[in-house]
Coordinates of C-alpha atoms and ligand atoms in Angstrom, one line a residue:
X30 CA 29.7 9.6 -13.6
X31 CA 31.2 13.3 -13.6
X32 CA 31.5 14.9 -9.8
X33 CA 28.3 16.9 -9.0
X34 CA 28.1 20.5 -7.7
X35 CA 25.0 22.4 -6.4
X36 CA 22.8 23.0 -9.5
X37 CA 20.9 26.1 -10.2
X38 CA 17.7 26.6 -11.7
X39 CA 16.9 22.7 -13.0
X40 CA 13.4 23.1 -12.4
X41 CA 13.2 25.9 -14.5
X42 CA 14.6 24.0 -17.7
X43 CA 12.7 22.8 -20.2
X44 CA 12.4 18.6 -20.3
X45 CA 14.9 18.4 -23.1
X46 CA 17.2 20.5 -21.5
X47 CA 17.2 18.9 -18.2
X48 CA 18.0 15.5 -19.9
X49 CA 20.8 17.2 -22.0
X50 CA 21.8 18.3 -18.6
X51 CA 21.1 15.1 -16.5
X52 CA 22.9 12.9 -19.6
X53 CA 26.6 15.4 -19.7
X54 CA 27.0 13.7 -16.2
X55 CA 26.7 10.0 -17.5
X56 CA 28.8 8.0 -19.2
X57 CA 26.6 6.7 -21.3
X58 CA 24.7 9.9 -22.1
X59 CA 23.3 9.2 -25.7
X60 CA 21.7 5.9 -24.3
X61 CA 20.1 8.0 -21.4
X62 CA 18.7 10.5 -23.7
X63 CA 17.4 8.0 -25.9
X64 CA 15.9 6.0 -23.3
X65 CA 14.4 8.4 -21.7
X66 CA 12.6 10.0 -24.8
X67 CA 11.7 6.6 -25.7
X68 CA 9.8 6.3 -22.8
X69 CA 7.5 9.1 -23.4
X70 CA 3.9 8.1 -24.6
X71 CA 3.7 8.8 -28.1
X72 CA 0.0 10.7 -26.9
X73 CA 1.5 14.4 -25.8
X74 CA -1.0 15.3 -24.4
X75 CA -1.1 11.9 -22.3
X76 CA 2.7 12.5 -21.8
X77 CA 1.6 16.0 -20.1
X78 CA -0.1 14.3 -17.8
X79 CA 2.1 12.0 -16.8
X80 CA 4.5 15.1 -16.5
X81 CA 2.6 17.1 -14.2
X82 CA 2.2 14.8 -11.6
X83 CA 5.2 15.7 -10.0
X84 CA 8.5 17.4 -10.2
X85 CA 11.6 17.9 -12.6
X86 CA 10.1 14.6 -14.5
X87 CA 12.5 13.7 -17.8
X88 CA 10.4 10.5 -18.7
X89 CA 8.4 7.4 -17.5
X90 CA 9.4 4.4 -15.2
X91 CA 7.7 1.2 -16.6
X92 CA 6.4 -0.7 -14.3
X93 CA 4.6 -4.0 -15.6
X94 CA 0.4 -3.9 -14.9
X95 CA -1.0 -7.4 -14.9
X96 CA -4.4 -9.3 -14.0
X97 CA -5.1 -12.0 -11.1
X98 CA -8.5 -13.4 -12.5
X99 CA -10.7 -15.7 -10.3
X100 CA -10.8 -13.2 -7.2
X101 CA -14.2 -13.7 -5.5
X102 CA -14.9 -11.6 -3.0
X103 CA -18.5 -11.8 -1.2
X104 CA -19.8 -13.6 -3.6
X105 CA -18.6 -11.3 -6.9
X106 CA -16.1 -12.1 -9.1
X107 CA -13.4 -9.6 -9.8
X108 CA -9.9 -9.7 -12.2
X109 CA -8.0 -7.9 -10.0
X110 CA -5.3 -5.1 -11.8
X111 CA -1.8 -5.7 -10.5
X112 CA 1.3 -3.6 -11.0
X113 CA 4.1 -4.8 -9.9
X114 CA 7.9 -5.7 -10.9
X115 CA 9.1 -8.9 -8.8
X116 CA 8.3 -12.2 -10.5
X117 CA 5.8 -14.7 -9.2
X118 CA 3.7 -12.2 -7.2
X119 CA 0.7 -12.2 -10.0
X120 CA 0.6 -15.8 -10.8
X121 CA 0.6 -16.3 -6.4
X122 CA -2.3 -14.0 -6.5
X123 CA -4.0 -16.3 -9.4
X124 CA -3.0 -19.3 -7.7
X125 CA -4.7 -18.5 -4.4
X126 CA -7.4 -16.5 -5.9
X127 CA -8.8 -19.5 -8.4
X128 CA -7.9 -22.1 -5.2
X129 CA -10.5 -19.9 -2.7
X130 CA -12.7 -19.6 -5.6
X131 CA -13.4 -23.1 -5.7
X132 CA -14.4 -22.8 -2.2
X133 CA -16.9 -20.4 -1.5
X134 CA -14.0 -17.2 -1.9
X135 CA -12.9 -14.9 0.4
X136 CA -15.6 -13.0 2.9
X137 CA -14.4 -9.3 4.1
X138 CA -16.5 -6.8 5.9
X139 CA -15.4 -3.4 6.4
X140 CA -14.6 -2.4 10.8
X141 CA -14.5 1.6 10.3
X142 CA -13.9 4.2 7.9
X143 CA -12.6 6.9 10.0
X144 CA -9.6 9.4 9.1
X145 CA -7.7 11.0 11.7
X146 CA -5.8 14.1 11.6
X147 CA -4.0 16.2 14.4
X148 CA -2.9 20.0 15.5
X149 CA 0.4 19.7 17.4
X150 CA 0.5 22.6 19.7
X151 CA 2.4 24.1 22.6
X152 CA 0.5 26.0 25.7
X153 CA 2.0 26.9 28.7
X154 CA -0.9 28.2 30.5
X155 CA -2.2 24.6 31.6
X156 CA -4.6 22.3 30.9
X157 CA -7.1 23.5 32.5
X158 CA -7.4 26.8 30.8
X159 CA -7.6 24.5 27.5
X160 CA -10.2 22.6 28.4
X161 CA -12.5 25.5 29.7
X162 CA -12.6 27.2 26.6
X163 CA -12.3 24.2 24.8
X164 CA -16.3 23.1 23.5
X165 CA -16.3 27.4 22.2
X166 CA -12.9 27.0 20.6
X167 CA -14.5 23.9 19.0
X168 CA -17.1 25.2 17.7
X169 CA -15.6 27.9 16.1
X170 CA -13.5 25.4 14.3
X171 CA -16.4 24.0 13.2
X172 CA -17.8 27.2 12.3
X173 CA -15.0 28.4 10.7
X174 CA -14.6 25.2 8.4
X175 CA -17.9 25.0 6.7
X176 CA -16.9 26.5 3.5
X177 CA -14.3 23.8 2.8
X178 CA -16.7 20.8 4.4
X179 CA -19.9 22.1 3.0
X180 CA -19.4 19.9 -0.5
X181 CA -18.4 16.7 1.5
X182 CA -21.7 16.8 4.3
X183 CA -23.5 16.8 1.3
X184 CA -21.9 13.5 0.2
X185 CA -22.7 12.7 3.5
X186 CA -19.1 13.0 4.9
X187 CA -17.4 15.6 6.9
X188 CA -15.8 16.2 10.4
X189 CA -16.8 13.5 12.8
X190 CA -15.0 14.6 15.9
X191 CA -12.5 17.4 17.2
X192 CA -11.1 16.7 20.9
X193 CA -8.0 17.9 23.2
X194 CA -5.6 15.6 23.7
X195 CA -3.2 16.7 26.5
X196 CA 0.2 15.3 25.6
X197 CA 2.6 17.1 28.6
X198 CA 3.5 14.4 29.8
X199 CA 5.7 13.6 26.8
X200 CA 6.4 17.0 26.0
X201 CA 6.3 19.7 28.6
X202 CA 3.2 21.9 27.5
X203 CA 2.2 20.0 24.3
X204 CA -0.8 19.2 23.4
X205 CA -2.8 18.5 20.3
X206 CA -6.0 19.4 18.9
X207 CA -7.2 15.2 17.5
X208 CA -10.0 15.4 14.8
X209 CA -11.8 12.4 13.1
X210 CA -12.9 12.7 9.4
X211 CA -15.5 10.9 7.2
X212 CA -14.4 11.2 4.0
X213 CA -16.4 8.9 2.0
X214 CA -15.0 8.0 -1.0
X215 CA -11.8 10.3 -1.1
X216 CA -9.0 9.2 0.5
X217 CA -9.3 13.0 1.8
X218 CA -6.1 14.1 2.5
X219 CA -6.3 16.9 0.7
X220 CA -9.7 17.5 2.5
X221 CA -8.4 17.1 6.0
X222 CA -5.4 19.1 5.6
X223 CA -7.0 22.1 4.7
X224 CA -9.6 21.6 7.6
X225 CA -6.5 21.4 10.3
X226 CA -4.8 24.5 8.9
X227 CA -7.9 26.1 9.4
X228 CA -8.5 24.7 13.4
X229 CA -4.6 26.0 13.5
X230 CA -5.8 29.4 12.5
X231 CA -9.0 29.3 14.4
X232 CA -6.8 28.0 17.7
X233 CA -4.4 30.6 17.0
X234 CA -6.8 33.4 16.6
X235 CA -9.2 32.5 19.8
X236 CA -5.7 32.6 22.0
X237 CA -4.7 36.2 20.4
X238 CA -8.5 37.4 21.1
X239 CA -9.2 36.1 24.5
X240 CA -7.7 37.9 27.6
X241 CA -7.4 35.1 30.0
X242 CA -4.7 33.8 27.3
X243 CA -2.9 37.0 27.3
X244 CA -0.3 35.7 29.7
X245 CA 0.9 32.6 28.2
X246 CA 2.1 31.8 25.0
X247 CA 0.1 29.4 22.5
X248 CA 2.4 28.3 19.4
X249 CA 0.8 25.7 16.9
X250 CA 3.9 23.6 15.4
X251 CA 2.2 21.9 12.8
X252 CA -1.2 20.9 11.3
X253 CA -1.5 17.2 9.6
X254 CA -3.1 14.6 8.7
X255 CA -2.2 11.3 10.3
X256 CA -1.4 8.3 8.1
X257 CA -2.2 6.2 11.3
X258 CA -5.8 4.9 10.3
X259 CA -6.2 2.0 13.2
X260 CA -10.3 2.5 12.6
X261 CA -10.1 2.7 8.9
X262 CA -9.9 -0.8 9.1
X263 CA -11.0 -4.1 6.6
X264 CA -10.6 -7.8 8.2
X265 CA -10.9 -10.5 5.1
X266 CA -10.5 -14.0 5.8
X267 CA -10.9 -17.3 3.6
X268 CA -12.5 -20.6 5.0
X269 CA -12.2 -24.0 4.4
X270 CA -13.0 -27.9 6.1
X271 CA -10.0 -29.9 7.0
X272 CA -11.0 -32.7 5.5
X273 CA -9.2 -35.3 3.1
X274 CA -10.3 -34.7 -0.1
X275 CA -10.1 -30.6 0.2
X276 CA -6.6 -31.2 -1.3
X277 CA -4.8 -28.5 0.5
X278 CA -1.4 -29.7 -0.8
X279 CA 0.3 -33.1 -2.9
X280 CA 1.9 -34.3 0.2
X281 CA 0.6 -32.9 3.5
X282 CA -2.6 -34.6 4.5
X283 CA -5.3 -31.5 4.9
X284 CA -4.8 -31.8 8.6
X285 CA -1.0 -32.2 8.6
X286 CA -1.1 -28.9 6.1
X287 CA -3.4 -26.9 8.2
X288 CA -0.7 -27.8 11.4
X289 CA 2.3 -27.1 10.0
X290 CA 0.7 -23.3 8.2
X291 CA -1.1 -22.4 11.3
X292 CA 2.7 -22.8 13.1
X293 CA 3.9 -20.8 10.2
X294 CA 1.6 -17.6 10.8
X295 CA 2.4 -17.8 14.4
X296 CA 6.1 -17.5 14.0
X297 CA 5.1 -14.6 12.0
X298 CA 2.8 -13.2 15.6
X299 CA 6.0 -14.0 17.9
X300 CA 8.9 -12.7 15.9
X301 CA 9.2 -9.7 14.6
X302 CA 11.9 -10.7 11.7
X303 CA 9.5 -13.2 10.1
X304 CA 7.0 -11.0 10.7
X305 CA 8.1 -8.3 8.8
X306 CA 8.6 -10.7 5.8
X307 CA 5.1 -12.1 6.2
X308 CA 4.0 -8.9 6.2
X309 CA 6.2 -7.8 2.9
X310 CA 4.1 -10.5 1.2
X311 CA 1.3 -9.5 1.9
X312 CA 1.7 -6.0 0.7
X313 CA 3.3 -7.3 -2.4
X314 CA -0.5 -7.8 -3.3
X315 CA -1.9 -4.5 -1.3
X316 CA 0.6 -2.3 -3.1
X317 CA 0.4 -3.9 -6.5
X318 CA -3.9 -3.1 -6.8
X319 CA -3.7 0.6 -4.8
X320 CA -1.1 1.2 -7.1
X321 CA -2.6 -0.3 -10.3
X322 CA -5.6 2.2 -8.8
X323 CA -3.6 5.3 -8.2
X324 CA -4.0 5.4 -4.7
X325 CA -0.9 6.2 -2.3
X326 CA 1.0 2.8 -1.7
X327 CA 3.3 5.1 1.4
X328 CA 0.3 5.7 3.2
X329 CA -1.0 2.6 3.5
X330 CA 2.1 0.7 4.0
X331 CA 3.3 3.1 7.0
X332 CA -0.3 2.8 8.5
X333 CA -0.5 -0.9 7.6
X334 CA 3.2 -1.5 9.4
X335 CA 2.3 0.9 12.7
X336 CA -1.2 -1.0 12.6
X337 CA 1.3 -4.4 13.4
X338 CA 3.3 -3.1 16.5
X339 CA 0.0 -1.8 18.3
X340 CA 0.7 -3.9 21.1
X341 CA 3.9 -3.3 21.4
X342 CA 5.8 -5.5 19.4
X343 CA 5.9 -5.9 15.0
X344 CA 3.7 -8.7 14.5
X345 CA 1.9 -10.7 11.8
X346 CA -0.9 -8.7 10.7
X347 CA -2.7 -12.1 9.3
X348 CA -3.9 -14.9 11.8
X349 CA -5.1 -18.4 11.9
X350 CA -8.2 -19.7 13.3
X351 CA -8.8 -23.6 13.6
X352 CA -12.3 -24.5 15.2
X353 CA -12.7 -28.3 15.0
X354 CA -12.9 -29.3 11.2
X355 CA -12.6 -25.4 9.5
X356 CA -9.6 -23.6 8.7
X357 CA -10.3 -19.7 8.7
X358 CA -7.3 -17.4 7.7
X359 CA -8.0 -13.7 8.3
X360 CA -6.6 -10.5 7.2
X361 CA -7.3 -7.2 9.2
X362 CA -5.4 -4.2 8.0
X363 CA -6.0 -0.6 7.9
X364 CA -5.8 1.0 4.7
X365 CA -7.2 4.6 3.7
X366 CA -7.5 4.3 -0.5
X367 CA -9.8 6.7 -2.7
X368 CA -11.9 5.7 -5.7
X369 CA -12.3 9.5 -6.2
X370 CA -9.7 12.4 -6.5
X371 CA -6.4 12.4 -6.5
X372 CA -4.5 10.1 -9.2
X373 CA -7.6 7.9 -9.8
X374 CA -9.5 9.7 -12.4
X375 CA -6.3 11.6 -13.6
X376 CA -3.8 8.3 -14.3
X377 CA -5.5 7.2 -17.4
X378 CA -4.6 3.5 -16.6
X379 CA -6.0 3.9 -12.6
X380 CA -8.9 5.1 -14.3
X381 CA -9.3 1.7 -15.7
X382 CA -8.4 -0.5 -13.4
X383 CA -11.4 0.9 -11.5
X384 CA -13.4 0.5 -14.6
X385 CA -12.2 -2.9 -14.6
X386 CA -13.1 -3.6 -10.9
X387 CA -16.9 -2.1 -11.4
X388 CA -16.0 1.3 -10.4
X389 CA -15.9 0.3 -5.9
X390 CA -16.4 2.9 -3.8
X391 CA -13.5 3.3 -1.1
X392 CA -15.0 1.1 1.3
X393 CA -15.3 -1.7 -2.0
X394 CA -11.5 -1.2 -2.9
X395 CA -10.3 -2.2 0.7
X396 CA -11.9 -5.3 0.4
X397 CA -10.7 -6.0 -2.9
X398 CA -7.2 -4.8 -1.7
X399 CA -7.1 -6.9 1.3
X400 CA -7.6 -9.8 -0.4
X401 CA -5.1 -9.4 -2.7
X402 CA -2.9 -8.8 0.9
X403 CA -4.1 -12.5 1.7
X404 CA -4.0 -14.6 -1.5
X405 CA -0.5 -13.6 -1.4
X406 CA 0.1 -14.0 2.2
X407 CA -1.5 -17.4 1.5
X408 CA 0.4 -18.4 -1.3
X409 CA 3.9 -17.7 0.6
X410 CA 3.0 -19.3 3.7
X411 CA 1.7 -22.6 2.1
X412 CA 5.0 -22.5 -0.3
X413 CA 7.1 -21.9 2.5
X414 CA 5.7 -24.7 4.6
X415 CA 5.6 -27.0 2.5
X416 CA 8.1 -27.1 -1.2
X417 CA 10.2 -23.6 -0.2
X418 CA 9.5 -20.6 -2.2
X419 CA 12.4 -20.8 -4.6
X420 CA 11.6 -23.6 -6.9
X421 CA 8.4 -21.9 -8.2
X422 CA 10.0 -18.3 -7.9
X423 CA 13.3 -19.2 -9.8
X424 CA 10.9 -20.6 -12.6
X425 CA 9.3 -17.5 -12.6
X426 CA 12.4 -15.3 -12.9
X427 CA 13.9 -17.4 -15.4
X428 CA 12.3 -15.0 -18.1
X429 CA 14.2 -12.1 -16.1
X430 CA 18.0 -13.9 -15.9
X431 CA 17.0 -15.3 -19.5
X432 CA 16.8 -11.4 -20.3
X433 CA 20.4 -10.8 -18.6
X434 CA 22.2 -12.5 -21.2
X435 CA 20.3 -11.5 -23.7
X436 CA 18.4 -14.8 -25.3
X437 CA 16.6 -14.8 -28.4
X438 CA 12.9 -15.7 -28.5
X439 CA 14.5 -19.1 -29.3
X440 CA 16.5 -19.4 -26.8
X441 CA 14.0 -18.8 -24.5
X442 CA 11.5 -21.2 -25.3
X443 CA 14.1 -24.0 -25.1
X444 CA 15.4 -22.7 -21.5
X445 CA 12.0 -22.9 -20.6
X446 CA 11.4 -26.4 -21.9
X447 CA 15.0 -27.9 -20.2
X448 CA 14.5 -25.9 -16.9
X449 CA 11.0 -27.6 -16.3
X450 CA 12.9 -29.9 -14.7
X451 CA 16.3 -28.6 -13.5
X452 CA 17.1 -26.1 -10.7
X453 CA 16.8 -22.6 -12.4
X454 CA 20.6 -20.7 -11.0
X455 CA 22.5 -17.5 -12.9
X456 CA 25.2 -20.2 -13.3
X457 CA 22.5 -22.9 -14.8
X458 CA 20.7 -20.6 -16.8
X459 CA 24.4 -19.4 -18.1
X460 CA 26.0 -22.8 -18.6
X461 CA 23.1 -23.4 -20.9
X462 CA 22.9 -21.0 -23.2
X463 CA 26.7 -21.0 -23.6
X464 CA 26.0 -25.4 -24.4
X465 CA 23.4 -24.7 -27.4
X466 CA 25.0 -21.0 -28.6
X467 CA 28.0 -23.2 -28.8
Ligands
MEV616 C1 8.6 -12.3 -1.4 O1 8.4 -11.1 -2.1 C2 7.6 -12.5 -0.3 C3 7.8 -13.6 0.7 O2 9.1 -13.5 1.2 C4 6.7 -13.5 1.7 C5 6.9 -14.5 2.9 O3 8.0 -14.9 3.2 O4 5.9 -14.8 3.5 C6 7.7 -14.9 -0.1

């Protein structure tokens, strides 16, 4: 890799010429190059696409997309799209998904679909002055937005609420303007944005116009959405007897099993470390269906992760309830996902995976999402608390270290064959081929 200096005018190069450019500082240019314009869907047109989603783009990132079949969710059956790169994440989906099928599925009902967004402002002519002209400075907002809502009321969405939220004693004089959005089946960011921008200018302009603001000075910092969704909110959960028979696990009894996972989610609620790894798994199967579906895996991570330390502390955002004979393990997480705009209709394979869900509304895809969240969540746990995770995980990223050094098709199928019953390691896997190339 050559030193790098401030470039000049990249994004004005053609794609070619920004790989030629990109490749001079590698090594290895000609297999850059290549790779990259390997990558590129052999459709143009497609490729274009792709392209124009963002920014100085020289080729495509494959990620793998796979299917969890067997996900019943209030009674319907889905095959949930998954994309996602880390081994064993799909077939834990499966696993849980086909186990919970067999008993009755999972249940999830949908808490809120409210969207927040926010008007950061500074004032130092006092609260009180605020608040008097406050409900006319509202309704000019609301006045003043109706060309950009007019199209979502009629879908039966829109601004819910706009409110003052005095913040001074954070920051000296700052306050915001807090307004909730419905947004039906957008995730709406977009939507809400534009609305803020326009409170911003209708805040702005009501100060400059009104004479009992003259002394003071109003200054809006910033106008945007928040990711924070706390009442955008889906709770799943899965139920089961504790009862000999429901074959929970090969050596637990149902009732030792339940135990020893219930202790294991609460670890997760008292400490923040294992929390934040119980959480990870769930959102290995979050992530992989909102981005299978286009929607904006940041978002709801950063909202799912604030949603965990509302009290104060990181915590597990799954529980365990054990009345008498049932087992209930429940999910609630806030997500904010779109079955319309954005990527969803534009990312030809998003487009499909809501095809292959039954085309869900917003409120439909949370669900589904969720409880991807907790087969996977349920999954780790009952690995962890019972065999350890890395047996069955080595066994699934044997194909990957198999793929390190290079095996042949051969090779592979006799790794997987003698590894069925040995401890899959770099050093195994290694020792092994080096024995039957030899
Ligand atoms: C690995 O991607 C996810 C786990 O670490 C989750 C967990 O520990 O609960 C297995």
């Amino acid at each position: 890799m050559k030193d790098l200096h401030i470039t000049t005018g990249f994004s004005r190069l053609d794609k070619d010429q920004k790989i030629d450019l990109v490749a001079s500082h590698l090594t290895e240019s000609a297999l850059f190059s290549n790779t990259l314009h390997n990558s590129w869907h052999r459709d143009a047109g497609v490729q274009k696409i792709y392209d124009e989603f963002s920014e100085n783009t020289l080729g495509n990132y494959f990620f793998p997309y796979g299917v969890a079949p067997n996900f019943l969710i209030n009674g319907k059956m889905y095959m949930l799209p998954l994309v996602i790169e880390e081994s064993s994440v799909v077939a834990a989906a499966s696993g849980a998904a086909k186990f919970w099928a067999e008993r009755g599925g999972f249940h999830s009902e949908i808490l809120g679909l409210e969207k927040v967004g926010q008007v950061h402002f500074t004032f130092d002519g006092g609260l009180s002055l605020l608040q008097r002209f406050f409900p006319e400075i509202r309704r000019q907002m609301l006045a003043n937005t109706e060309r950009t809502t007019s199209n979502m009321m009629k879908r039966g969405g829109g601004i819910t609420n706009i409110e003052l939220v005095d913040m001074t004693d954070k920051i000296p004089d700052y306050f915001q303007v807090k307004a909730t959005f419905d947004t039906r089946d957008s995730m709406g960011a977009n939507f809400i944005n534009s609305c803020l921008e326009e409170f911003a200018d209708t805040l702005r302009d009501f100060a400059a116009g009104n004479d009992a603001f003259a002394p003071f000075s109003l200054q809006v910092i910033m106008s945007i959405l928040s990711n924070y969704t706390p009442n955008c909110l889906v709770r799943t959960w899965v139920e089961g007897e504790i009862k000999e028979g429901h074959h929970y696990d090969d050596f637990y009894t149902d009732r030792e099993f339940v135990n020893r996972f219930e202790t294991g989610v609460r670890i997760a609620e008292v400490d923040s470390y294992r929390a934040t790894t119980h959480n990870k798994g769930i959102y290995n199967g979050i992530d992989a269906v909102v981005l299978a579906t286009g929607n904006d895996f940041r978002a709801v991570e950063a909202c799912g992760h604030a949603y965990a330390s509302r009290n104060g502390t990181y915590s597990s955002l799954s529980r365990v309830e054990i009345e008498e004979n049932v087992f209930r393990f429940i999910l609630e997480v806030p997500m904010s996902l779109g079955t319309v705009g954005g990527l969803t209709a534009l990312h030809p394979l998003a487009k499909l995976s809501l095809q292959l869900l039954g085309n869900p509304d917003a409120a439909q895809l949370m669900m589904i999402a969720s409880a991807a969240g907790l087969a996977n969540n349920y999954s780790a746990v009952k690995s962890l608390v019972t065999k350890g995770i890395q047996k069955g995980h080595m066994k699934m990223h044997l194909l990957n270290i198999l793929n390190v050094y290079e095996a042949t098709d051969t090779e592979k199928k006799h790794a997987v064959d003698y590894f069925k019953h040995e401890k899959v390691s770099h050093n195994a896997v290694n020792s092994f081929l080096q024995a039957i190339r030899s």
